[in-house]
Amino acid sequence: MAKPNMITKGDLIAFAKACLADQGIERFTLRAVADRAGVTQGTVYYHFRTKEQLLLDMVKDICERSWDELSGSRDNVVKHALDTAKSRCSGESFYHTLFFTLMVAGLNHEKVREQIGDLLQKENKALADNLTRIWSRPPVKGIPLETWGVLLNAIVDGLALQALMIKDFPVDRMYEALELLFGSLSHMTDQEEVT
């Protein structure tokens, strides 16, 4: 395969995000990304063998940027994490539409499934690591911090799914409740462990 021109993989991901945001997932193709970037389709194929691989790399890029930002946050990590998740929770969520589309594709495509699974495990670990920054010990005896990371990730993804599917889903109310829940749990770690 010929070497691509001077465009980077990161540049193509940025063009792909813009293309997806403008055209939607239904009309998203590698050709559309190439046209948007002003390169040949072969250049896109050089970096991404399939449309699914480009979509996965887009999701990974969004996640990595989010985790980097969260890891740099020093004050109220849970509030910052919930605010970030809430900002992507809507009926038109670019990120979650992309993420759930890939999850569905992964049901029938083992390689996509493995990569989405790896991404979920990284998210779970990142959440657990951030929770260790604010909780000296788990707030409920018998539930380790790693499990809290998985639970928080599942709650956020579940809320996003409902926001995509239910018109007028009460995102603000749900995130206020979630913030109260984690605030209460944080106070528990300052007191005796709950048995």
mmCIF file of C-alpha atoms in Angstrom:
data_model
loop_
_atom_site.group_PDB
_atom_site.id
_atom_site.type_symbol
_atom_site.label_atom_id
_atom_site.label_comp_id
_atom_site.label_asym_id
_atom_site.label_seq_id
_atom_site.Cartn_x
_atom_site.Cartn_y
_atom_site.Cartn_z
ATOM 1 C CA MET A 1 0.000 0.000 0.000
ATOM 2 C CA ALA A 2 1.356 3.434 -0.904
ATOM 3 C CA LYS A 3 2.427 5.827 1.817
ATOM 4 C CA PRO A 4 -0.173 8.474 2.584
ATOM 5 C CA ASN A 5 0.431 12.158 2.099
ATOM 6 C CA MET A 6 1.343 14.252 5.138
ATOM 7 C CA ILE A 7 -1.972 13.949 6.944
ATOM 8 C CA THR A 8 -1.788 12.232 10.334
ATOM 9 C CA LYS A 9 -4.072 9.660 11.854
ATOM 10 C CA GLY A 10 -5.097 12.274 14.434
ATOM 11 C CA ASP A 11 -5.975 14.741 11.672
ATOM 12 C CA LEU A 12 -8.142 12.121 9.984
ATOM 13 C CA ILE A 13 -9.918 11.411 13.285
ATOM 14 C CA ALA A 14 -10.687 15.136 13.619
ATOM 15 C CA PHE A 15 -12.029 15.258 10.050
ATOM 16 C CA ALA A 16 -14.038 12.091 10.695
ATOM 17 C CA LYS A 17 -15.625 13.624 13.812
ATOM 18 C CA ALA A 18 -16.661 16.698 11.839
ATOM 19 C CA CYS A 19 -17.961 14.522 9.011
ATOM 20 C CA LEU A 20 -19.964 12.354 11.385
ATOM 21 C CA ALA A 21 -21.397 15.369 13.205
ATOM 22 C CA ASP A 22 -22.489 16.962 9.919
ATOM 23 C CA GLN A 23 -23.697 13.913 8.008
ATOM 24 C CA GLY A 24 -24.808 11.501 10.722
ATOM 25 C CA ILE A 25 -23.891 7.848 11.133
ATOM 26 C CA GLU A 26 -26.185 6.712 8.305
ATOM 27 C CA ARG A 27 -24.203 8.607 5.641
ATOM 28 C CA PHE A 28 -20.783 8.253 7.255
ATOM 29 C CA THR A 29 -18.288 6.558 4.926
ATOM 30 C CA LEU A 30 -14.535 6.438 4.512
ATOM 31 C CA ARG A 31 -15.046 8.213 1.176
ATOM 32 C CA ALA A 32 -16.852 11.072 2.955
ATOM 33 C CA VAL A 33 -13.957 11.374 5.416
ATOM 34 C CA ALA A 34 -11.452 11.412 2.546
ATOM 35 C CA ASP A 35 -13.433 14.111 0.758
ATOM 36 C CA ARG A 36 -13.688 16.171 3.962
ATOM 37 C CA ALA A 37 -9.941 15.847 4.589
ATOM 38 C CA GLY A 38 -9.030 16.544 0.964
ATOM 39 C CA VAL A 39 -7.147 13.267 0.566
ATOM 40 C CA THR A 40 -7.608 10.091 -1.409
ATOM 41 C CA GLN A 41 -9.663 7.235 -0.043
ATOM 42 C CA GLY A 42 -6.451 5.191 -0.106
ATOM 43 C CA THR A 43 -4.931 7.574 2.439
ATOM 44 C CA VAL A 44 -7.819 6.905 4.807
ATOM 45 C CA TYR A 45 -7.482 3.137 4.219
ATOM 46 C CA TYR A 46 -3.764 3.386 4.992
ATOM 47 C CA HIS A 47 -4.622 4.504 8.545
ATOM 48 C CA PHE A 48 -7.940 2.681 9.019
ATOM 49 C CA ARG A 49 -8.663 -0.659 7.373
ATOM 50 C CA THR A 50 -12.410 -0.434 7.963
ATOM 51 C CA LYS A 51 -15.121 2.060 8.831
ATOM 52 C CA GLU A 52 -15.554 0.291 12.167
ATOM 53 C CA GLN A 53 -11.858 0.757 12.977
ATOM 54 C CA LEU A 54 -12.128 4.487 12.289
ATOM 55 C CA LEU A 55 -15.253 4.709 14.453
ATOM 56 C CA LEU A 56 -13.494 2.799 17.256
ATOM 57 C CA ASP A 57 -10.485 5.093 17.061
ATOM 58 C CA MET A 58 -12.830 8.087 17.253
ATOM 59 C CA VAL A 59 -14.444 6.709 20.413
ATOM 60 C CA LYS A 60 -11.017 5.942 21.905
ATOM 61 C CA ASP A 61 -9.830 9.477 21.118
ATOM 62 C CA ILE A 62 -12.864 11.041 22.802
ATOM 63 C CA CYS A 63 -12.436 8.775 25.848
ATOM 64 C CA GLU A 64 -8.704 9.389 26.174
ATOM 65 C CA ARG A 65 -9.179 13.152 26.021
ATOM 66 C CA SER A 66 -11.920 12.937 28.624
ATOM 67 C CA TRP A 67 -9.829 10.758 30.964
ATOM 68 C CA ASP A 68 -6.792 13.017 30.557
ATOM 69 C CA GLU A 69 -8.910 16.014 31.482
ATOM 70 C CA LEU A 70 -10.424 14.201 34.447
ATOM 71 C CA SER A 71 -7.044 12.963 35.691
ATOM 72 C CA GLY A 72 -5.787 16.551 35.650
ATOM 73 C CA SER A 73 -8.720 17.700 37.768
ATOM 74 C CA ARG A 74 -7.839 18.239 41.408
ATOM 75 C CA ASP A 75 -11.088 19.511 42.888
ATOM 76 C CA ASN A 76 -14.288 17.518 43.223
ATOM 77 C CA VAL A 77 -13.398 14.743 40.812
ATOM 78 C CA VAL A 78 -16.841 13.113 41.001
ATOM 79 C CA LYS A 79 -18.661 16.364 40.182
ATOM 80 C CA HIS A 80 -16.285 17.014 37.298
ATOM 81 C CA ALA A 81 -16.756 13.454 35.980
ATOM 82 C CA LEU A 82 -20.544 13.689 36.276
ATOM 83 C CA ASP A 83 -20.604 17.124 34.606
ATOM 84 C CA THR A 84 -18.559 15.736 31.717
ATOM 85 C CA ALA A 85 -20.842 12.695 31.387
ATOM 86 C CA LYS A 86 -23.940 14.882 31.611
ATOM 87 C CA SER A 87 -22.647 17.158 28.841
ATOM 88 C CA ARG A 88 -22.668 14.135 26.514
ATOM 89 C CA CYS A 89 -26.080 12.882 27.659
ATOM 90 C CA SER A 90 -28.794 14.016 25.270
ATOM 91 C CA GLY A 91 -31.084 12.783 22.558
ATOM 92 C CA GLU A 92 -28.561 13.950 19.953
ATOM 93 C CA SER A 93 -25.368 12.775 21.676
ATOM 94 C CA PHE A 94 -22.642 12.399 19.058
ATOM 95 C CA TYR A 95 -20.447 10.307 21.330
ATOM 96 C CA HIS A 96 -23.107 7.932 22.639
ATOM 97 C CA THR A 97 -24.730 7.428 19.253
ATOM 98 C CA LEU A 98 -21.323 6.403 17.973
ATOM 99 C CA PHE A 99 -20.536 4.293 21.038
ATOM 100 C CA PHE A 100 -23.817 2.374 21.038
ATOM 101 C CA THR A 101 -23.653 1.848 17.273
ATOM 102 C CA LEU A 102 -20.278 0.195 17.784
ATOM 103 C CA MET A 103 -21.629 -1.883 20.668
ATOM 104 C CA VAL A 104 -24.358 -3.235 18.409
ATOM 105 C CA ALA A 105 -21.800 -3.942 15.670
ATOM 106 C CA GLY A 106 -19.724 -5.781 18.264
ATOM 107 C CA LEU A 107 -22.520 -8.246 18.884
ATOM 108 C CA ASN A 108 -21.810 -9.737 15.459
ATOM 109 C CA HIS A 109 -18.153 -8.824 14.985
ATOM 110 C CA GLU A 110 -15.684 -10.403 17.410
ATOM 111 C CA LYS A 111 -12.840 -7.935 16.808
ATOM 112 C CA VAL A 112 -15.119 -4.928 17.409
ATOM 113 C CA ARG A 113 -16.505 -6.656 20.517
ATOM 114 C CA GLU A 114 -13.000 -7.184 21.901
ATOM 115 C CA GLN A 115 -12.023 -3.571 21.292
ATOM 116 C CA ILE A 116 -15.204 -2.202 22.861
ATOM 117 C CA GLY A 117 -14.651 -4.568 25.796
ATOM 118 C CA ASP A 118 -11.084 -3.290 26.184
ATOM 119 C CA LEU A 119 -12.351 0.282 26.097
ATOM 120 C CA LEU A 120 -14.978 -0.447 28.748
ATOM 121 C CA GLN A 121 -12.360 -2.071 30.976
ATOM 122 C CA LYS A 122 -10.107 0.985 30.625
ATOM 123 C CA GLU A 123 -13.028 3.246 31.511
ATOM 124 C CA ASN A 124 -13.898 1.087 34.526
ATOM 125 C CA LYS A 125 -10.286 1.231 35.723
ATOM 126 C CA ALA A 126 -10.022 4.983 35.152
ATOM 127 C CA LEU A 127 -13.191 5.525 37.179
ATOM 128 C CA ALA A 128 -11.954 3.274 39.989
ATOM 129 C CA ASP A 129 -8.573 5.048 39.989
ATOM 130 C CA ASN A 130 -10.282 8.423 40.238
ATOM 131 C CA LEU A 131 -12.531 7.185 43.036
ATOM 132 C CA THR A 132 -9.428 6.167 45.014
ATOM 133 C CA ARG A 133 -8.381 9.818 44.881
ATOM 134 C CA ILE A 134 -11.497 10.836 46.809
ATOM 135 C CA TRP A 135 -12.358 7.744 48.849
ATOM 136 C CA SER A 136 -9.818 6.430 51.304
ATOM 137 C CA ARG A 137 -11.821 3.217 51.431
ATOM 138 C CA PRO A 138 -14.969 1.889 49.768
ATOM 139 C CA PRO A 139 -18.119 3.519 51.167
ATOM 140 C CA VAL A 140 -19.903 0.181 51.553
ATOM 141 C CA LYS A 141 -18.121 -2.759 53.136
ATOM 142 C CA GLY A 142 -17.754 -5.658 50.723
ATOM 143 C CA ILE A 143 -17.965 -3.571 47.533
ATOM 144 C CA PRO A 144 -14.421 -2.849 46.315
ATOM 145 C CA LEU A 145 -13.522 0.376 44.502
ATOM 146 C CA GLU A 146 -13.045 -1.543 41.237
ATOM 147 C CA THR A 147 -16.706 -2.539 41.431
ATOM 148 C CA TRP A 148 -17.732 1.070 42.091
ATOM 149 C CA GLY A 149 -15.935 2.043 38.861
ATOM 150 C CA VAL A 150 -17.930 -0.547 36.900
ATOM 151 C CA LEU A 151 -21.195 0.503 38.544
ATOM 152 C CA LEU A 152 -20.630 4.201 37.855
ATOM 153 C CA ASN A 153 -19.726 3.473 34.237
ATOM 154 C CA ALA A 154 -22.857 1.327 33.800
ATOM 155 C CA ILE A 155 -25.065 4.016 35.339
ATOM 156 C CA VAL A 156 -23.662 6.746 33.081
ATOM 157 C CA ASP A 157 -24.001 4.584 29.960
ATOM 158 C CA GLY A 158 -27.509 3.543 30.993
ATOM 159 C CA LEU A 159 -28.583 7.157 31.453
ATOM 160 C CA ALA A 160 -27.093 8.034 28.056
ATOM 161 C CA LEU A 161 -28.984 5.194 26.405
ATOM 162 C CA GLN A 162 -32.254 6.334 27.961
ATOM 163 C CA ALA A 163 -31.580 9.936 26.900
ATOM 164 C CA LEU A 164 -31.088 8.744 23.314
ATOM 165 C CA MET A 165 -34.295 6.693 23.334
ATOM 166 C CA ILE A 166 -36.760 8.665 25.485
ATOM 167 C CA LYS A 167 -37.933 12.041 24.287
ATOM 168 C CA ASP A 168 -37.694 14.664 27.045
ATOM 169 C CA PHE A 169 -35.668 12.356 29.294
ATOM 170 C CA PRO A 170 -34.998 14.307 32.541
ATOM 171 C CA VAL A 171 -31.183 14.432 32.245
ATOM 172 C CA ASP A 172 -30.753 17.272 34.752
ATOM 173 C CA ARG A 173 -32.861 15.539 37.393
ATOM 174 C CA MET A 174 -31.068 12.213 36.913
ATOM 175 C CA TYR A 175 -27.616 13.783 37.209
ATOM 176 C CA GLU A 176 -28.658 15.790 40.266
ATOM 177 C CA ALA A 177 -29.734 12.500 41.875
ATOM 178 C CA LEU A 178 -26.497 10.818 40.831
ATOM 179 C CA GLU A 179 -24.447 13.679 42.271
ATOM 180 C CA LEU A 180 -26.409 13.413 45.546
ATOM 181 C CA LEU A 181 -25.836 9.658 45.635
ATOM 182 C CA PHE A 182 -22.075 9.951 45.178
ATOM 183 C CA GLY A 183 -21.926 12.904 47.576
ATOM 184 C CA SER A 184 -23.633 10.752 50.196
ATOM 185 C CA LEU A 185 -21.250 7.894 49.510
ATOM 186 C CA SER A 186 -18.288 10.243 49.881
ATOM 187 C CA HIS A 187 -19.567 11.333 53.279
ATOM 188 C CA MET A 188 -19.833 7.679 54.289
ATOM 189 C CA THR A 189 -16.117 7.167 53.697
ATOM 190 C CA ASP A 190 -15.446 10.017 56.133
ATOM 191 C CA GLN A 191 -17.410 8.143 58.799
ATOM 192 C CA GLU A 192 -17.534 4.512 59.849
ATOM 193 C CA GLU A 193 -17.868 1.923 57.093
ATOM 194 C CA VAL A 194 -21.419 0.856 56.420
ATOM 195 C CA THR A 195 -21.967 -2.771 57.260
#
